[in-house]
PDB file of C-alpha atoms in Angstrom:
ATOM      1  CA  UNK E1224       0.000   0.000   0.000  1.00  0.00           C
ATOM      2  CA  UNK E1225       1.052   3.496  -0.181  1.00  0.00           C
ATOM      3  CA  UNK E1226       3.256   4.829   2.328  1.00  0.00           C
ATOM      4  CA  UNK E1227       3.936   8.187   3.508  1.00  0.00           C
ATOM      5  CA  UNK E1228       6.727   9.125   6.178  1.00  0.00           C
ATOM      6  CA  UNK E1229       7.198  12.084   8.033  1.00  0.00           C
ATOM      7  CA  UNK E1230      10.491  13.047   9.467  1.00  0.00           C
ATOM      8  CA  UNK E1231      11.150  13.944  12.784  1.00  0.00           C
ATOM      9  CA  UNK E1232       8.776  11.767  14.943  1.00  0.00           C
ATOM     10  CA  UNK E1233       9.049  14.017  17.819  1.00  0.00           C
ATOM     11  CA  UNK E1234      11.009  16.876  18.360  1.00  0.00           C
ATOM     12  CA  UNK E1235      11.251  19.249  21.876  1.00  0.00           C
ATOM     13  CA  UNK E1236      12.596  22.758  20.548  1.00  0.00           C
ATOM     14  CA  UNK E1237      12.895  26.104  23.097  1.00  0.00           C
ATOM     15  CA  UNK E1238      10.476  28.884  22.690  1.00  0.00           C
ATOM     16  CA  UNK E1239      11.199  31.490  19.499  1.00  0.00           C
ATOM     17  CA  UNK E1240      13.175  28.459  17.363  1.00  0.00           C
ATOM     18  CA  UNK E1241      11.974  27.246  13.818  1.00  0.00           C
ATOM     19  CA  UNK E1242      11.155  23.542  13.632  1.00  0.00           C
ATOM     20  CA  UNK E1243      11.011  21.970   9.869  1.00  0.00           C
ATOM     21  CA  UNK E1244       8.693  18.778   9.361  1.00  0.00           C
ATOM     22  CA  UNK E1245       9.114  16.846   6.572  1.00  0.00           C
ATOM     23  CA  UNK E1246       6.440  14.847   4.540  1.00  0.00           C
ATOM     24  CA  UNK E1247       7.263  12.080   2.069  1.00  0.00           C
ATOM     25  CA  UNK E1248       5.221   9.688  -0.134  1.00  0.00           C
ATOM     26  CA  UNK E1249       7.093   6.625  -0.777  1.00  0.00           C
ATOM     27  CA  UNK E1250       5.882   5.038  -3.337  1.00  0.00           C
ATOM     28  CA  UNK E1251       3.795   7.007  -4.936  1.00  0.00           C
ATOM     29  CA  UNK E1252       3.467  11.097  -6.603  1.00  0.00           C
ATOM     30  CA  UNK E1253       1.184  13.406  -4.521  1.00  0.00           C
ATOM     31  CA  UNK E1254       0.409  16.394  -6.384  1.00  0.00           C
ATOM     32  CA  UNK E1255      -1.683  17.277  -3.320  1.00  0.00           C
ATOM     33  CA  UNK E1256      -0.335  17.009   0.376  1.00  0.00           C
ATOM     34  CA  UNK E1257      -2.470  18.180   3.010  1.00  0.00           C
ATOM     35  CA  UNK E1258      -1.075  19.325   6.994  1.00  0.00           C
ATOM     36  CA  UNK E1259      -3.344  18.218  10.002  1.00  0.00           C
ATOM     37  CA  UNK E1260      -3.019  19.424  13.741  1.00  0.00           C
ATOM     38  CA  UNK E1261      -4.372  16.985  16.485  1.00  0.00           C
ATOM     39  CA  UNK E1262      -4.537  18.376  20.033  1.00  0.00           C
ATOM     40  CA  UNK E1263      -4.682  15.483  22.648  1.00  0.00           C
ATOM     41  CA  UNK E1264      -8.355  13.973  22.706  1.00  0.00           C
ATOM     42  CA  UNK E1265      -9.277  15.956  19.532  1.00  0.00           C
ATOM     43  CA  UNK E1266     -10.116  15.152  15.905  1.00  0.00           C
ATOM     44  CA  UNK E1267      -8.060  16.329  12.779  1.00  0.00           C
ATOM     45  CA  UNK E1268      -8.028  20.263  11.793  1.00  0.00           C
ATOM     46  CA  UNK E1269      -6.788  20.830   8.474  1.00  0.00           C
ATOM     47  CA  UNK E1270      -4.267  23.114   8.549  1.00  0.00           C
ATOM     48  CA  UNK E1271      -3.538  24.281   4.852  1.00  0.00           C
ATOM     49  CA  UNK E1272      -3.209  22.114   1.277  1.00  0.00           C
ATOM     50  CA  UNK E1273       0.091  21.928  -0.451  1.00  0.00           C
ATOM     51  CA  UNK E1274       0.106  21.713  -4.059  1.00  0.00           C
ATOM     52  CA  UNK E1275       3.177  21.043  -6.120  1.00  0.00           C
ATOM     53  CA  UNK E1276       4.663  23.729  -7.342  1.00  0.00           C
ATOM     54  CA  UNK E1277       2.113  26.564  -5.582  1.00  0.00           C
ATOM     55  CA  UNK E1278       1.238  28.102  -2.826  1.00  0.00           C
ATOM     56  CA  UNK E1279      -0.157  26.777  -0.163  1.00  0.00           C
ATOM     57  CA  UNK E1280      -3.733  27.217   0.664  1.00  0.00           C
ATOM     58  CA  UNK E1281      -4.477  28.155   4.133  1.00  0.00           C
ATOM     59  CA  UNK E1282      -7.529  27.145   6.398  1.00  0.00           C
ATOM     60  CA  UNK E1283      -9.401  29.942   8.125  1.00  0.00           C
ATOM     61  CA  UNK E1284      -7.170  31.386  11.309  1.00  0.00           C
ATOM     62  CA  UNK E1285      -4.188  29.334  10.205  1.00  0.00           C
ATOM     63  CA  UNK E1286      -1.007  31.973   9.908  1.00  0.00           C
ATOM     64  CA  UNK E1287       0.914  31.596   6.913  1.00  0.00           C
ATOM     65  CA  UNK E1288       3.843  33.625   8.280  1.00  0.00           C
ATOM     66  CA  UNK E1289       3.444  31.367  10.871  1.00  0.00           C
ATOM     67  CA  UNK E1290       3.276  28.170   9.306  1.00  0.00           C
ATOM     68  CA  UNK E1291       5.347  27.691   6.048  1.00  0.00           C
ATOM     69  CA  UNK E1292       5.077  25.003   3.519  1.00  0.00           C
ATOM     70  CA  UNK E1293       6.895  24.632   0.569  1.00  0.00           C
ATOM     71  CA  UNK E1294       6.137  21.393  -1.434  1.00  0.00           C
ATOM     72  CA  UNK E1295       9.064  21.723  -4.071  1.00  0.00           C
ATOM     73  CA  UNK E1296       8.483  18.401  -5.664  1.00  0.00           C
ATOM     74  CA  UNK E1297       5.643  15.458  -6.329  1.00  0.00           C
ATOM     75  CA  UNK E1298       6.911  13.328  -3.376  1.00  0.00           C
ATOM     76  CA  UNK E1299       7.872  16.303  -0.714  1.00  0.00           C
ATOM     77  CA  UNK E1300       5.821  18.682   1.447  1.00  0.00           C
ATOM     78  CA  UNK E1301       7.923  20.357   4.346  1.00  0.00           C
ATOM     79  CA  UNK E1302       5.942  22.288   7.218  1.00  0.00           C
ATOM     80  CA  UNK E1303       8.107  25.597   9.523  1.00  0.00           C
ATOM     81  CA  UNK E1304       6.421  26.261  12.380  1.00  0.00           C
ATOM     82  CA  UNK E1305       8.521  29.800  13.178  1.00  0.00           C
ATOM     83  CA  UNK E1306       9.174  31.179  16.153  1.00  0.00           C
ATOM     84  CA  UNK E1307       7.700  28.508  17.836  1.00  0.00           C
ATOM     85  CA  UNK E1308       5.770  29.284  21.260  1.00  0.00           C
ATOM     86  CA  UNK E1309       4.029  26.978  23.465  1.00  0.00           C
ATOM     87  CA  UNK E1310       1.041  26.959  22.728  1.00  0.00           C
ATOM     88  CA  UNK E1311       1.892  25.384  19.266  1.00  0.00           C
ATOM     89  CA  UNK E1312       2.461  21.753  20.571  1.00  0.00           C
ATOM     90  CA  UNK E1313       0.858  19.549  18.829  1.00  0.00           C
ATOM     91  CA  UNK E1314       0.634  16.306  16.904  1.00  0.00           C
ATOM     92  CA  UNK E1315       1.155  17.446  13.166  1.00  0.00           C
ATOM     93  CA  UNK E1316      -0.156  15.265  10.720  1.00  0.00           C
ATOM     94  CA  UNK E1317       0.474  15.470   7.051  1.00  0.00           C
ATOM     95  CA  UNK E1318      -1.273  13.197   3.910  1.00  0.00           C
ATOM     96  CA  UNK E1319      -0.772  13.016   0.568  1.00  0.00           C
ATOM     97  CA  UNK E1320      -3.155  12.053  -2.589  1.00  0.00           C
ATOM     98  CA  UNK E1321      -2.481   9.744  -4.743  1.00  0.00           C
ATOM     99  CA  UNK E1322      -2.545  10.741  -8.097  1.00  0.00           C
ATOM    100  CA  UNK E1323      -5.791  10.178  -9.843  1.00  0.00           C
ATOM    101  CA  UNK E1324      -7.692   9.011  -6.791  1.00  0.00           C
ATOM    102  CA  UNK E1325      -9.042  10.251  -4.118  1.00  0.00           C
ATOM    103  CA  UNK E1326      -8.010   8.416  -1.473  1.00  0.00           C
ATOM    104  CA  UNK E1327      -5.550   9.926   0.935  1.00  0.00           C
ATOM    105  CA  UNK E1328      -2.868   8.542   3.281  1.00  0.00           C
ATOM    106  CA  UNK E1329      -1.711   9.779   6.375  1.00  0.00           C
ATOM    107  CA  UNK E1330       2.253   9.801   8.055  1.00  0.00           C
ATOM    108  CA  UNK E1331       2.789   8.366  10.960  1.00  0.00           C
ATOM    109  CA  UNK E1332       2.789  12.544  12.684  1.00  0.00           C
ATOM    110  CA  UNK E1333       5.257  14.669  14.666  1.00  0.00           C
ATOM    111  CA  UNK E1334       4.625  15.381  18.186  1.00  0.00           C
ATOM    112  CA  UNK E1335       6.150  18.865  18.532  1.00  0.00           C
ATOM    113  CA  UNK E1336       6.744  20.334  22.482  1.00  0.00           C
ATOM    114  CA  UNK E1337       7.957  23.507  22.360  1.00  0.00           C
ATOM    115  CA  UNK E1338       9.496  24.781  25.758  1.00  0.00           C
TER     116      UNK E1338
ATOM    117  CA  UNK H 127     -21.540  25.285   8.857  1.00  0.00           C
ATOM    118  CA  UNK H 128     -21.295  22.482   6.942  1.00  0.00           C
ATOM    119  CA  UNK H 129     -19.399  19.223   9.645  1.00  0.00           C
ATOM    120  CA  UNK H 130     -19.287  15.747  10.001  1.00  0.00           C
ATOM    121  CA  UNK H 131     -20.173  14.310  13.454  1.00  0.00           C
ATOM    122  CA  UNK H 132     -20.534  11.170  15.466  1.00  0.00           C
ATOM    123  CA  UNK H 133     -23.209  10.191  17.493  1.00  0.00           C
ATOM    124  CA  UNK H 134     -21.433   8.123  20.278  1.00  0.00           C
ATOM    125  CA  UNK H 135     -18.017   9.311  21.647  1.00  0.00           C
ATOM    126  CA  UNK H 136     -17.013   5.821  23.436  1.00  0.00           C
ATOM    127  CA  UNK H 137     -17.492   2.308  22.522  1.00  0.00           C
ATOM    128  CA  UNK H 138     -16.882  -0.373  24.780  1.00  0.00           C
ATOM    129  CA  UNK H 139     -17.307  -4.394  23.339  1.00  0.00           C
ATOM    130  CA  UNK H 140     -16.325  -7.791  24.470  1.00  0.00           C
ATOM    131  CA  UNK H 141     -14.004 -10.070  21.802  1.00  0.00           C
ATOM    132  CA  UNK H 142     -15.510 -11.815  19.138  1.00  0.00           C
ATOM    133  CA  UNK H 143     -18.962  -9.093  19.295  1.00  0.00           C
ATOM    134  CA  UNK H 144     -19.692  -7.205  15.841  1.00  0.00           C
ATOM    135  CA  UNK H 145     -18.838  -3.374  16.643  1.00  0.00           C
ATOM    136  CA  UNK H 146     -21.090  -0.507  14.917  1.00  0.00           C
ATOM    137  CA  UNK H 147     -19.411   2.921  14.969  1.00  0.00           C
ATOM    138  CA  UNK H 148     -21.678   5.556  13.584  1.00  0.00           C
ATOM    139  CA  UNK H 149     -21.269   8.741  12.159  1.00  0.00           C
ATOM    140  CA  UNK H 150     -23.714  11.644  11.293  1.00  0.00           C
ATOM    141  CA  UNK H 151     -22.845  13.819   8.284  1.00  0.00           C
ATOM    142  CA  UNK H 152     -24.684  17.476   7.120  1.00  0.00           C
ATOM    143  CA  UNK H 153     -23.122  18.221   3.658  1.00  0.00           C
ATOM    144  CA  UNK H 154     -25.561  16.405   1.384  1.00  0.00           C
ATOM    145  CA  UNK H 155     -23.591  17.496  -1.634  1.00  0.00           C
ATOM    146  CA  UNK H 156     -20.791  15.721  -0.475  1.00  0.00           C
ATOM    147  CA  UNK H 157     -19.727  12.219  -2.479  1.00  0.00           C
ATOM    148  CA  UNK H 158     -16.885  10.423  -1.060  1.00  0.00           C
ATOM    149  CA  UNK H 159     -16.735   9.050   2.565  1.00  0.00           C
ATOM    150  CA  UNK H 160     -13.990   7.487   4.424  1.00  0.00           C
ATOM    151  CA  UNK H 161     -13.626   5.551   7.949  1.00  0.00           C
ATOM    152  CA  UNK H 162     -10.100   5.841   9.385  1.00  0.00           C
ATOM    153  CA  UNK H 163      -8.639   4.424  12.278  1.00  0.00           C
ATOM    154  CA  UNK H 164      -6.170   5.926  14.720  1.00  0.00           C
ATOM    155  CA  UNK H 165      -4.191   4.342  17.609  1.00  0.00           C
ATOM    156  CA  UNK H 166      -2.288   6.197  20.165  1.00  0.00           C
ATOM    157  CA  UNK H 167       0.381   8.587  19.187  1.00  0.00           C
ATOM    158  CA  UNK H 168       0.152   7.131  15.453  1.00  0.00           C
ATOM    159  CA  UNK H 169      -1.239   9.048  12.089  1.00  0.00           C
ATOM    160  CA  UNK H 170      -4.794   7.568  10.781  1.00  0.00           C
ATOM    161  CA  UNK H 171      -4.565   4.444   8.460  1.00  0.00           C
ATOM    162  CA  UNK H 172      -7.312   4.354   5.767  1.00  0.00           C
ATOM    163  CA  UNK H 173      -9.969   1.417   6.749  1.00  0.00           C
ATOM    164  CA  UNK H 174     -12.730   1.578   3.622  1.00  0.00           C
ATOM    165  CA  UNK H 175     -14.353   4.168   1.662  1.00  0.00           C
ATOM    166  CA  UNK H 176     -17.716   4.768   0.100  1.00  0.00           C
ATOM    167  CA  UNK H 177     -19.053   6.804  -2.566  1.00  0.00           C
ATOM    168  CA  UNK H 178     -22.419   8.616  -2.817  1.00  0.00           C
ATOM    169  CA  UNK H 179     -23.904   6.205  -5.259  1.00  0.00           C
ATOM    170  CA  UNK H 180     -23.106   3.406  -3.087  1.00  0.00           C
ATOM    171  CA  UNK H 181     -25.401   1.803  -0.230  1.00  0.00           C
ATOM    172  CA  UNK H 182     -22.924  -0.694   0.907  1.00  0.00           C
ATOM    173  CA  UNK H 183     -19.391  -1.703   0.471  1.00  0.00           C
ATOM    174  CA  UNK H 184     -17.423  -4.469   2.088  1.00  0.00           C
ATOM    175  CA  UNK H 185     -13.831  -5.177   3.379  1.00  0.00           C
ATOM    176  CA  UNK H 186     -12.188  -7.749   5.032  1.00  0.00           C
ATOM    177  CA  UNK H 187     -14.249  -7.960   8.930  1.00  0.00           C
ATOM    178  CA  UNK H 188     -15.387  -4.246   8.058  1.00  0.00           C
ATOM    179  CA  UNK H 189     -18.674  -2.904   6.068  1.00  0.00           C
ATOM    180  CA  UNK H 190     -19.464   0.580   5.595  1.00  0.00           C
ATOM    181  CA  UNK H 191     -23.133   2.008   4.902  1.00  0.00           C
ATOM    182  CA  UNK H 192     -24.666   4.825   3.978  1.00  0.00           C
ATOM    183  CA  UNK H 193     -27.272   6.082   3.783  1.00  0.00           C
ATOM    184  CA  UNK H 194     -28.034   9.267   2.158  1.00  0.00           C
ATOM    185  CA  UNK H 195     -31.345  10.010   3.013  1.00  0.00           C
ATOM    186  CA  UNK H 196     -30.470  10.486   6.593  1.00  0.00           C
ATOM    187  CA  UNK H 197     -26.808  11.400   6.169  1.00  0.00           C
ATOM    188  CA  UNK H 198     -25.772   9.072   8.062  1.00  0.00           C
ATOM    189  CA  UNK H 199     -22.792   6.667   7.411  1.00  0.00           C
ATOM    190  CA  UNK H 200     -21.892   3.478   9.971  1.00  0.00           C
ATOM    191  CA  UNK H 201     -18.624   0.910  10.130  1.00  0.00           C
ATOM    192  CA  UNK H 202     -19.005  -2.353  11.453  1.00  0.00           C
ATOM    193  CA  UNK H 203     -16.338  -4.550  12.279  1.00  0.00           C
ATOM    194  CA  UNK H 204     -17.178  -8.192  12.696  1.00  0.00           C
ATOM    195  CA  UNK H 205     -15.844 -10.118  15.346  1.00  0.00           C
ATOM    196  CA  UNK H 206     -14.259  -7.218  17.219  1.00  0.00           C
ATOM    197  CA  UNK H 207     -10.531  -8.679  18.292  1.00  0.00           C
ATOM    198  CA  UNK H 208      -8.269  -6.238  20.924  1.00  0.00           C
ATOM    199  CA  UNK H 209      -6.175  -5.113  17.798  1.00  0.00           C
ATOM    200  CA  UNK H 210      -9.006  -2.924  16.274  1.00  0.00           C
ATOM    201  CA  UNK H 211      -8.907  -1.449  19.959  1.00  0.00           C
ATOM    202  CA  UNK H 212      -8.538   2.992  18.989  1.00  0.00           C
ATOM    203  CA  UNK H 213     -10.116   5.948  18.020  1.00  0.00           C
ATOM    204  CA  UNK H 214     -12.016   5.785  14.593  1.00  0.00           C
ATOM    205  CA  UNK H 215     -12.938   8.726  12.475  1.00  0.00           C
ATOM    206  CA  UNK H 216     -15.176   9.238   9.237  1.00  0.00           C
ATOM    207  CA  UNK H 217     -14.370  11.979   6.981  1.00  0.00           C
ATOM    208  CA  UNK H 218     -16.447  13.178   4.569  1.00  0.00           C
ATOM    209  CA  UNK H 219     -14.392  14.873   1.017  1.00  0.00           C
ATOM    210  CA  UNK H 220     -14.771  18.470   0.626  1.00  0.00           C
ATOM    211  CA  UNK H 221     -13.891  21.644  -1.114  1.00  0.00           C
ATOM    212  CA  UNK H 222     -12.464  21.489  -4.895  1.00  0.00           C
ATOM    213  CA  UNK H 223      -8.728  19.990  -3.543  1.00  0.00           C
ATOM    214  CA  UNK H 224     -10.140  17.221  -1.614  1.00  0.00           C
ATOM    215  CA  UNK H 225      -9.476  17.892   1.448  1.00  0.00           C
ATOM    216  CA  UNK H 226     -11.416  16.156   4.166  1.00  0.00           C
ATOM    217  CA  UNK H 227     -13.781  16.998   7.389  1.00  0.00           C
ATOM    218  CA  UNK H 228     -13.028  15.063  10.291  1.00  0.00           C
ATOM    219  CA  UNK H 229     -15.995  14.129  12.344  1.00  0.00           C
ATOM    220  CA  UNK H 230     -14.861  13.887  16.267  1.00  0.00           C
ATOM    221  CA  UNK H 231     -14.020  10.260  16.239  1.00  0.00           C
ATOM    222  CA  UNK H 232     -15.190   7.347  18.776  1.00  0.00           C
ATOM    223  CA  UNK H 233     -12.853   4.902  20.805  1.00  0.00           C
ATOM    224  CA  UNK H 234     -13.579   1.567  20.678  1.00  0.00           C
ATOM    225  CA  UNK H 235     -12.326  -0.673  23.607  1.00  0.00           C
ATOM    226  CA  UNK H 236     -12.100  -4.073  23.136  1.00  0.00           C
ATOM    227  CA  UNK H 237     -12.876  -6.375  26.224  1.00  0.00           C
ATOM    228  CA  UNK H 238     -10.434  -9.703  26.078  1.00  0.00           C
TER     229      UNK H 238
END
């Protein structure tokens, strides 16, 4: 099946540092990748979509200064949280689309703490 | 505004016992349904999908329904075992780049 990785697992970073998060599809080209946040107990927000080679499109109080994606290629979405405070800790999620269906698969996440 | 829901928050069954996880949906224009499972510090893995012109569709221990008149879409794992023990979610497929809505998700325990 299709696999998609996202790289670091965790990662503990003080307050005001950038953290990058890296999504991959494995074995198959996304033109589409798409960034979740999970707080503890909570469902999936949708965050922005990533398209290849185009901006991102943000959701509704999500900062793009804030939160930067770049997906520079059909297999790689990366997502800065800048100037990271507290309050965003979270379990990021990301998921790509196959190409030509609509089914989407999710990374495994990256539990960010920010001290 | 439009959002995908789910009627019961916790599920608790003993092994072997058919589970029924149900899910309440409001966007009647939307066509593409999926049930994904999630277990503890893990992303969601993909379980079965359904499209609107579909009633029924079967996977290995899992069936999905829906039923459009209602909005209302159900998963029901046969023979519950402790592995399917964790938090399922539907989503429903919205917006022109396919992203999806989350309903709030249910955990299922499974009693040995």
């Amino acid at each position: 099946g299709a696999v998609v990785s996202q790289h670091p697992s965790w990662v503990i970073c003080k307050s005001g540092t950038s953290v990058k998060i890296e999504c991959r599809s494995l074995d198959f080209q996304a033109t589409t990748m798409f960034w979740y946040r999970q707080f503890p107990k909570q469902s999936l927000m949708l965050m922005a979509t990533s398209n290849e080679g185009s901006k991102a499109t943000y959701e509704q109080g999500v900062e793009k200064d804030k939160f930067l994606i770049n997906h520079a290629s059909l297999t790689l979405s990366t997502l800065t949280v800048t100037s990271a405070h507290p309050e965003d800790s979270s379990f990021y999620i990301c998921s790509a689309a196959d190409r030509g269906t609509d089914t989407q698969y999710f990374g495994p996440g990256t539990r960010l703490t920010v001290l | 505004g439009e959002s995908v829901g789910l009627h019961l928050p916790t599920l608790s069954v003993q092994e072997g016992d058919n589970s029924i996880i149900n899910c309440a949906y409001s966007n009647s224009a939307s066509d593409y349904f999926i049930w994904y499972k999630q277990e503890s510090g893990k992303g969601p893995q993909f379980i079965i999908d359904i499209r609107s012109n579909m009633d029924k569709r079967q996977g290995q221990r899992v069936t999905v329904l829906l039923n459009k008149t209602v909005k209302h879409l159900s998963l029901q794992i046969a023979a519950t075992q402790p592995g399917d023990s964790a938090v399922y979610f539907c989503a429903e497929k919205s917006g022109s780049q396919g992203n999806l809505i989350f309903g709030k998700g249910t955990k299922l325990s499974v009693k040995p």
